[in-house]
Each structure stands twice: as structure tokens, then as C-alpha cells.
Amino acid sequence: MELKNLIELALEAKDRSTYTPYSHFRVGAAVEMEDGSVYTGGNIEIASYSPTNCAERTAIFKAVSEGKREIKKIVITGDAKNTFPCGVCRQVIREFSENPMIVVANSVDDYKVYTLEELLPHSFGPEYLKRGNDV
Ligand code: THU
């Protein structure tokens, strides 16, 4: 999918379904998987706070629960200019991709592209747990 279309989907996800009664800070994400399928998500807040789910994880978990495993691109957009993915979401992106395009977007014309290595250098990932794998 064209990056601009994926950004539009993330912006729509932010506006549409986000449940943020506590922070009132909305985040939207759109993820394109290697097979071209696209999933979107918003953040979901819970009254006891810690079960809160970020927008990125909502979108990624929708994809993974449908059997998809490899992220190609992910767009994040939030109520603040340049809303970056939190540390937990960076680790979740790491789990399901080797070299994804990570896009922090304010609008279809205002965005920046990052590599996972830039956002999560020297990371730990699934290959560390494979027996006999000398990483
Ligand atoms: N949030 C996300 O959805 N993604 C991030 O990467 C950063 C934070 C949400 C969680 C919470 O609902 C709100 O933003 C304020 O932290």
C-alpha cells in the first residue's frame, strides 16, 4: 500500500475507535504486513491504568491473531506532534519484524521514517531463545 494511504488509515484509527477516558490522549496506528494485509488500531485505556493497550499493539495484535507474522510498515500518529512509539511497543515491533519501516506521522504530508535499529538499538529478540543460535 502507498505510504500516504497507510498514514490516512492511522489518522482515521486515531479519530475513530480510540477509548481514552483517562489521558484523553489519542493514538492511532496502521500496520502493513508482508503479505500486504493492513490492520489498524487505537489505544485503549483501563481504569486501573496498567492494562492499557497502546495503538501500535492493538494493530499488531490484530494482525498476529489473524496469523500474520511479519511487519513491513507501521505508521504511528498521536495527539502530540511526532508521537513516537513507546519502549514496550518498540519491543513488540521487534518481535514481528526484521527491518520494518517505522513512520511517525503528523499528517500525510508531514512524517518521518525510522529504522528499528534507530529506535531500538542493540535489541533483544526471538533469535536469542533459539537453541544453538550463536547471536
Ligand atoms: N500510547 C500509545 O497508544 N502508543 C504509544 O506508543 C505511546 C502511548 C497511549 C497509551 C495511553 O493510552 C496514552 O497514549 C497516554 O500515555
Coordinates of N, CA and C and ligand atoms in Angstrom, one line a residue:
M1 N 0.8 -1.2 0.0 CA 0.0 0.0 0.0 C 0.9 1.2 0.0
E2 N 0.4 2.3 -0.7 CA 1.1 3.5 -0.7 C 1.2 4.1 0.8
L3 N 2.4 4.6 1.1 CA 2.6 5.1 2.5 C 1.5 6.2 2.8
K4 N 1.2 7.0 1.9 CA 0.2 8.1 2.2 C -1.2 7.5 2.6
N5 N -1.5 6.3 2.0 CA -2.8 5.7 2.3 C -2.7 5.0 3.7
L6 N -1.6 4.5 4.0 CA -1.4 3.9 5.4 C -1.4 5.0 6.4
I7 N -0.9 6.1 6.1 CA -0.9 7.3 7.1 C -2.4 7.7 7.3
E8 N -3.1 7.8 6.2 CA -4.6 8.1 6.3 C -5.3 7.1 7.2
L9 N -5.0 5.9 7.1 CA -5.7 4.9 7.9 C -5.3 5.0 9.4
A10 N -4.0 5.4 9.7 CA -3.6 5.6 11.0 C -4.3 6.8 11.6
L11 N -4.5 7.9 10.8 CA -5.2 9.1 11.3 C -6.6 8.8 11.5
E12 N -7.2 8.0 10.7 CA -8.7 7.6 10.9 C -8.8 6.7 12.2
A13 N -7.8 5.8 12.4 CA -7.9 5.0 13.6 C -7.8 5.8 14.8
K14 N -7.0 6.9 14.8 CA -6.9 7.8 15.9 C -8.2 8.4 16.2
D15 N -8.9 8.9 15.2 CA -10.1 9.6 15.3 C -11.3 8.7 15.7
R16 N -11.3 7.5 15.2 CA -12.5 6.6 15.3 C -12.7 5.9 16.6
S17 N -11.8 5.0 16.9 CA -12.2 4.0 17.9 C -11.5 4.0 19.2
T18 N -10.6 5.0 19.3 CA -9.8 5.1 20.5 C -10.6 5.3 21.7
Y19 N -10.3 4.6 22.8 CA -11.0 4.7 24.1 C -10.0 5.2 25.1
T20 N -10.1 6.5 25.3 CA -9.1 7.2 26.2 C -9.7 8.1 27.2
P21 N -10.5 7.5 28.1 CA -11.2 8.4 29.0 C -10.4 9.0 30.1
Y22 N -9.1 8.5 30.3 CA -8.3 9.0 31.4 C -7.3 10.0 31.0
S23 N -6.5 9.7 29.9 CA -5.5 10.6 29.5 C -6.1 11.6 28.4
H24 N -7.1 11.2 27.7 CA -7.7 11.9 26.6 C -6.6 12.1 25.5
F25 N -5.6 11.3 25.5 CA -4.5 11.4 24.5 C -4.7 10.2 23.5
R26 N -5.1 10.6 22.3 CA -5.4 9.6 21.3 C -4.2 9.2 20.4
V27 N -4.1 8.0 20.2 CA -3.0 7.5 19.3 C -3.7 6.5 18.3
G28 N -3.2 6.6 17.0 CA -3.7 5.7 16.0 C -2.5 5.0 15.4
A29 N -2.7 3.8 15.0 CA -1.6 3.0 14.3 C -2.2 2.3 13.1
A30 N -1.4 2.1 12.1 CA -1.8 1.3 10.9 C -0.5 0.5 10.6
V31 N -0.7 -0.8 10.4 CA 0.4 -1.7 10.2 C 0.1 -2.5 8.9
E32 N 1.1 -2.5 8.0 CA 1.0 -3.3 6.8 C 1.9 -4.5 7.0
M33 N 1.4 -5.7 6.8 CA 2.2 -6.9 6.9 C 2.8 -7.3 5.6
E34 N 3.7 -8.2 5.7 CA 4.5 -8.6 4.4 C 3.6 -9.1 3.3
D35 N 2.5 -9.7 3.6 CA 1.6 -10.2 2.6 C 0.6 -9.1 2.0
G36 N 0.8 -7.9 2.5 CA 0.0 -6.7 2.0 C -1.2 -6.5 2.8
S37 N -1.5 -7.3 3.8 CA -2.7 -7.1 4.6 C -2.4 -5.9 5.5
V38 N -3.5 -5.2 5.9 CA -3.4 -4.0 6.7 C -4.3 -4.1 7.9
Y39 N -3.8 -3.7 9.1 CA -4.6 -3.7 10.3 C -4.4 -2.3 11.0
T40 N -5.5 -1.9 11.6 CA -5.4 -0.6 12.3 C -5.8 -0.7 13.8
G41 N -5.4 0.3 14.6 CA -5.8 0.2 16.0 C -5.6 1.5 16.7
G42 N -6.3 1.7 17.8 CA -6.2 2.8 18.6 C -5.8 2.4 20.0
N43 N -5.4 3.3 20.8 CA -5.1 3.0 22.2 C -6.4 2.8 23.0
I44 N -6.3 1.9 24.0 CA -7.4 1.5 24.8 C -7.0 1.6 26.3
E45 N -7.7 2.5 27.0 CA -7.3 2.7 28.4 C -8.2 2.0 29.4
I46 N -7.6 1.6 30.5 CA -8.3 0.8 31.5 C -8.2 1.6 32.8
A47 N -9.3 1.5 33.6 CA -9.3 2.3 34.8 C -8.2 2.0 35.8
S48 N -7.7 0.8 35.8 CA -6.6 0.5 36.7 C -5.2 0.8 36.0
Y49 N -5.3 1.5 34.9 CA -4.2 2.0 34.1 C -3.2 1.0 33.5
S50 N -2.6 0.1 34.3 CA -1.6 -0.8 33.7 C -2.0 -1.7 32.6
P51 N -3.3 -2.1 32.5 CA -3.7 -2.9 31.4 C -3.9 -2.2 30.1
T52 N -3.7 -0.9 30.1 CA -3.9 0.0 28.9 C -3.1 -0.6 27.8
N53 N -3.7 -0.6 26.6 CA -3.0 -1.1 25.4 C -2.8 0.1 24.4
C54 N -1.5 0.2 24.0 CA -1.2 1.2 23.0 C -1.8 0.9 21.6
A55 N -1.9 2.0 20.8 CA -2.4 1.8 19.5 C -1.6 0.8 18.6
E56 N -0.3 0.9 18.8 CA 0.6 0.0 17.9 C 0.3 -1.4 18.3
R57 N 0.2 -1.7 19.6 CA 0.0 -3.1 20.0 C -1.5 -3.5 19.6
T58 N -2.4 -2.7 19.7 CA -3.8 -3.1 19.2 C -3.7 -3.5 17.7
A59 N -3.0 -2.7 16.9 CA -3.0 -3.0 15.5 C -2.1 -4.3 15.2
I60 N -1.0 -4.4 15.9 CA -0.1 -5.5 15.7 C -0.8 -6.8 16.2
F61 N -1.4 -6.7 17.3 CA -2.0 -8.0 17.9 C -3.2 -8.4 17.0
K62 N -3.9 -7.5 16.4 CA -5.0 -7.9 15.5 C -4.4 -8.7 14.4
A63 N -3.2 -8.2 13.8 CA -2.6 -8.9 12.7 C -2.1 -10.3 13.1
V64 N -1.4 -10.3 14.3 CA -0.8 -11.6 14.7 C -1.9 -12.6 15.1
S65 N -3.0 -12.1 15.6 CA -4.1 -13.1 16.0 C -4.8 -13.6 14.7
E66 N -4.6 -12.9 13.6 CA -5.1 -13.4 12.3 C -4.1 -14.3 11.6
G67 N -2.9 -14.6 12.2 CA -1.9 -15.5 11.6 C -0.8 -14.8 10.9
K68 N -0.8 -13.4 10.9 CA 0.2 -12.7 10.2 C 1.4 -12.5 11.2
R69 N 2.6 -12.5 10.6 CA 3.8 -12.5 11.5 C 4.9 -11.5 11.2
E70 N 4.9 -10.9 10.0 CA 6.0 -10.0 9.6 C 5.5 -8.6 9.2
I71 N 5.9 -7.7 10.0 CA 5.6 -6.3 9.7 C 6.4 -5.7 8.6
K72 N 5.8 -5.1 7.7 CA 6.5 -4.4 6.6 C 6.6 -2.9 6.9
K73 N 5.5 -2.3 7.3 CA 5.5 -0.8 7.6 C 4.5 -0.6 8.8
I74 N 4.9 0.3 9.7 CA 3.9 0.7 10.7 C 3.9 2.2 10.8
V75 N 2.7 2.8 10.8 CA 2.6 4.2 11.0 C 1.9 4.5 12.4
I76 N 2.5 5.5 13.1 CA 2.0 5.9 14.4 C 1.7 7.4 14.3
T77 N 0.5 7.7 14.8 CA 0.1 9.2 14.9 C -0.6 9.4 16.2
G78 N -0.3 10.5 16.8 CA -0.9 10.8 18.1 C -1.3 12.3 18.2
D79 N -1.9 12.6 19.4 CA -2.4 13.9 19.6 C -1.3 14.9 19.8
A80 N -0.1 14.5 20.1 CA 1.1 15.4 20.1 C 1.9 15.3 18.8
K81 N 2.5 16.4 18.4 CA 3.4 16.3 17.2 C 4.5 15.3 17.4
N82 N 4.7 14.5 16.4 CA 5.7 13.5 16.5 C 5.6 12.6 17.7
T83 N 4.5 11.9 17.7 CA 4.2 10.9 18.8 C 5.0 9.6 18.4
F84 N 6.1 9.3 19.2 CA 6.9 8.1 18.9 C 6.3 6.9 19.6
P85 N 6.6 5.7 19.1 CA 6.2 4.5 19.8 C 6.9 4.4 21.1
C86 N 6.2 3.9 22.2 CA 6.8 3.8 23.5 C 7.8 2.6 23.4
G87 N 8.5 2.4 24.5 CA 9.5 1.3 24.6 C 8.9 -0.1 24.4
V88 N 7.8 -0.3 25.1 CA 7.1 -1.6 25.0 C 6.7 -1.9 23.6
C89 N 6.2 -0.9 22.9 CA 5.7 -1.1 21.5 C 6.9 -1.3 20.6
R90 N 8.0 -0.7 20.9 CA 9.3 -0.9 20.0 C 9.7 -2.4 20.2
Q91 N 9.6 -2.9 21.4 CA 9.9 -4.3 21.6 C 9.0 -5.2 20.9
V92 N 7.7 -4.9 20.9 CA 6.7 -5.7 20.2 C 6.9 -5.6 18.6
I93 N 7.3 -4.5 18.1 CA 7.6 -4.4 16.7 C 8.8 -5.3 16.4
R94 N 9.8 -5.2 17.3 CA 11.0 -6.1 17.1 C 10.6 -7.6 17.0
E95 N 9.6 -8.0 17.8 CA 9.2 -9.4 17.8 C 8.8 -9.8 16.4
F96 N 8.1 -8.9 15.7 CA 7.4 -9.3 14.5 C 8.0 -8.7 13.2
S97 N 9.3 -8.4 13.2 CA 9.8 -7.8 12.0 C 11.3 -7.9 12.1
E98 N 11.9 -7.9 10.9 CA 13.4 -7.8 10.8 C 13.9 -6.4 10.5
N99 N 13.2 -5.8 9.5 CA 13.7 -4.4 9.2 C 12.5 -3.6 8.7
P100 N 11.6 -3.3 9.6 CA 10.3 -2.6 9.2 C 10.6 -1.1 8.9
M101 N 9.7 -0.5 8.2 CA 9.7 0.9 8.0 C 8.8 1.4 9.2
I102 N 9.3 2.3 10.0 CA 8.5 2.8 11.1 C 8.3 4.3 10.8
V103 N 7.1 4.7 10.8 CA 6.7 6.1 10.3 C 6.0 6.8 11.4
V104 N 6.5 7.9 11.8 CA 5.9 8.8 12.8 C 5.3 9.9 12.1
A105 N 4.0 10.0 12.0 CA 3.3 10.9 11.1 C 2.4 11.9 11.9
N106 N 2.4 13.1 11.4 CA 1.5 14.1 11.8 C 0.4 14.4 10.9
S107 N 0.7 14.2 9.6 CA -0.3 14.2 8.5 C 0.3 13.5 7.3
V108 N -0.5 13.4 6.2 CA 0.0 12.7 5.0 C 1.2 13.5 4.4
D109 N 1.4 14.7 4.8 CA 2.5 15.5 4.2 C 3.6 15.8 5.2
D110 N 3.4 15.3 6.4 CA 4.4 15.7 7.5 C 4.6 14.4 8.3
Y111 N 5.7 13.7 7.9 CA 6.0 12.5 8.6 C 7.5 12.2 8.5
K112 N 8.0 11.3 9.4 CA 9.4 10.9 9.4 C 9.5 9.4 9.4
V113 N 10.5 8.9 8.7 CA 10.7 7.4 8.6 C 11.9 7.0 9.4
Y114 N 11.8 6.0 10.2 CA 12.9 5.5 11.0 C 13.1 4.0 10.8
T115 N 14.3 3.5 11.1 CA 14.5 2.1 11.1 C 14.3 1.6 12.6
L116 N 14.1 0.3 12.7 CA 14.0 -0.2 14.1 C 15.4 -0.1 14.8
E117 N 16.5 -0.2 14.1 CA 17.8 0.0 14.7 C 18.0 1.4 15.3
E118 N 17.4 2.4 14.7 CA 17.5 3.7 15.2 C 16.6 3.9 16.5
L119 N 15.5 3.2 16.5 CA 14.6 3.4 17.7 C 14.9 2.4 18.8
L120 N 15.5 1.2 18.5 CA 15.7 0.2 19.5 C 17.1 -0.5 19.2
P121 N 18.1 0.3 19.4 CA 19.5 -0.3 19.1 C 19.8 -1.4 20.1
H122 N 20.7 -2.3 19.6 CA 21.2 -3.4 20.5 C 20.1 -4.2 21.1
S123 N 19.1 -4.5 20.3 CA 17.9 -5.1 20.9 C 18.0 -6.6 21.2
F124 N 17.1 -7.1 22.0 CA 17.0 -8.5 22.3 C 15.7 -9.0 21.5
G125 N 15.9 -10.1 20.9 CA 14.7 -10.6 20.1 C 14.6 -12.1 20.1
P126 N 13.7 -12.7 19.4 CA 13.3 -14.1 19.5 C 14.5 -15.0 19.1
E127 N 15.4 -14.6 18.3 CA 16.5 -15.5 17.9 C 17.4 -15.8 19.1
Y128 N 17.4 -15.0 20.1 CA 18.2 -15.3 21.3 C 17.8 -16.6 22.0
L129 N 16.5 -16.9 21.8 CA 16.0 -18.0 22.5 C 16.0 -19.3 21.7
K130 N 16.6 -19.2 20.5 CA 16.7 -20.5 19.7 C 18.0 -21.2 20.1
R131 N 17.8 -22.4 20.5 CA 18.9 -23.3 21.0 C 20.0 -23.4 19.9
G132 N 21.2 -23.2 20.2 CA 22.3 -23.4 19.3 C 22.5 -22.2 18.3
N133 N 21.8 -21.1 18.6 CA 21.9 -20.0 17.7 C 22.9 -19.0 18.3
D134 N 24.0 -18.8 17.7 CA 25.1 -18.0 18.3 C 25.0 -16.6 17.9
V135 N 24.1 -15.8 18.5 CA 23.9 -14.4 18.1 C 24.8 -13.5 18.9
Ligands
THU1 N1 0.2 5.5 23.8 C1 0.1 4.7 22.7 O1 -1.0 4.3 22.3 N2 1.2 4.5 22.0 C2 2.5 4.9 22.4 O2 3.4 4.4 21.8 C3 2.6 5.9 23.4 C4 1.4 5.9 24.3 C5 -1.0 5.8 24.6 C6 -1.1 5.0 25.9 C7 -2.1 5.8 26.7 O3 -3.4 5.5 26.4 C8 -1.8 7.2 26.2 O4 -1.1 7.1 24.9 C9 -1.1 8.1 27.1 O5 0.1 7.5 27.5

